[in-house]
Amino acid sequence: MPANIFARSFTAYNTANLLIEGNAMHQHQLNLSEKSIDIICPVYNKQDYIEAFIKSVSLLPAHHFNIILINDGSTDNTLQVCERVLSERVLPNVYIVTQPNGGVSAARNTGLDLACSRYVWFCDPDDEVLPEAATLPDFIENKPGLVFSFSHDRFYVGTQRRVKVMHETDECLSGEAYLKNYNSFGRKNDITYLWNKIYSREAIGQLRFQNGMTYGEDNVFNVHFIKRNLLKNDSFYISTMPIYLYNKYAEGTLSTSLDENKIADLIEAEFAMLLLIAIVKKNIIPEKKRSIYKVTKVIGNKNQRAAKKYYFQAHKELNLRLFPFTGLAEAVYFVCMLTMTVPLMNKALKSAGKL
């Protein structure tokens, strides 16, 4: 794993400018009418999944929703599948935009430039929208909130197991309170997800996704959004209502495979989150330690030696002591990392159904 991954990441940590602005102009023109919610879905080589997604959003009331599909230069039959499904159904509120491949961030930015409704919802093409989402326009009407975060169903494709991931309560929070309670280092992590949230388009403003970032871009976008709206009261509404089916694929599939650039993106996203938390919390040593452990595990799945190097270098760069550990799990991982037995540990955990 090249050393420039570490250099890029630690430079990002020491850079406080987190805001990415767009110019709200785009070459594509669609005859969109303003509604309650615009769904933006980037699509790249998802010919086996996109039909199920389109069918799920077809159940939403057309007078309340626009569905914008951004075909990001797919090289398979994704576009043909989309066109076939639309020819078989009367879906006047579904729009397809095709552009040269630029990555998921560029595709979402295209959608944001085209959006015209009051709220925006970012979805993924290999997931589905739940029928309960049809009630969203009525639900959010006259409620305070610049972003609404909902519960969801999670389907583990490999084991065919479906679970409900529920928020514990309905509540309305300031940006600061949301950050403290739902950041990615705590038990109630919510900040890393895009697809369970409905965003005020006005609150997004000229904020855009970081082009070229292919992993952790959801997290970074939410970091920017929170920073923009951190001091606003009643800006984050938490709901127990489920609206989305998230399909989680096994390690090694196209949707979850990692390369060096993705690992670098992940590290950058983690450090961006640490910078934001530092605004509202004086001591973030526990969060720094959890972040290092998290990234080390991801790297360790690809390269044990690189994981070990990152673990020690990150502690040094962030002026942290190795001990105490964040918990027993990290202590066990540390021993396995030193003895180069991480794959054996992962295999044992997988056999026990804990990985």
PDB file of N, CA and C in Angstrom, residues 58 91 93 96 144 228 243 262 292:
ATOM      1  N   SER A  58     -42.057   3.196  -8.327  1.00  0.00           N
ATOM      2  CA  SER A  58     -43.278   3.400  -9.115  1.00  0.00           C
ATOM      3  C   SER A  58     -44.522   3.402  -8.237  1.00  0.00           C
ATOM      4  N   LEU A  91     -44.966   5.967 -16.268  1.00  0.00           N
ATOM      5  CA  LEU A  91     -44.242   6.609 -15.166  1.00  0.00           C
ATOM      6  C   LEU A  91     -43.770   7.991 -15.614  1.00  0.00           C
ATOM      7  N   ASN A  93     -43.201  10.568 -14.063  1.00  0.00           N
ATOM      8  CA  ASN A  93     -42.346  11.289 -13.114  1.00  0.00           C
ATOM      9  C   ASN A  93     -40.945  10.689 -12.999  1.00  0.00           C
ATOM     10  N   ILE A  96     -34.560   9.872 -17.048  1.00  0.00           N
ATOM     11  CA  ILE A  96     -33.239   9.263 -17.209  1.00  0.00           C
ATOM     12  C   ILE A  96     -32.297  10.280 -17.838  1.00  0.00           C
ATOM     13  N   PRO A 144     -40.791  20.805  11.627  1.00  0.00           N
ATOM     14  CA  PRO A 144     -39.484  21.462  11.566  1.00  0.00           C
ATOM     15  C   PRO A 144     -38.430  20.460  11.128  1.00  0.00           C
ATOM     16  N   ARG A 228     -22.663  23.178   7.927  1.00  0.00           N
ATOM     17  CA  ARG A 228     -23.438  24.324   7.425  1.00  0.00           C
ATOM     18  C   ARG A 228     -24.595  24.666   8.351  1.00  0.00           C
ATOM     19  N   ILE A 243     -38.448   3.583   5.769  1.00  0.00           N
ATOM     20  CA  ILE A 243     -38.790   4.011   4.404  1.00  0.00           C
ATOM     21  C   ILE A 243     -37.933   3.343   3.333  1.00  0.00           C
ATOM     22  N   LYS A 262      -9.964   3.644  -2.535  1.00  0.00           N
ATOM     23  CA  LYS A 262     -11.120   3.625  -1.642  1.00  0.00           C
ATOM     24  C   LYS A 262     -10.687   3.673  -0.180  1.00  0.00           C
ATOM     25  N   ILE A 292      -9.058   5.007  14.178  1.00  0.00           N
ATOM     26  CA  ILE A 292      -7.852   4.273  13.776  1.00  0.00           C
ATOM     27  C   ILE A 292      -8.125   2.775  13.748  1.00  0.00           C
TER      28      ILE A 292
END
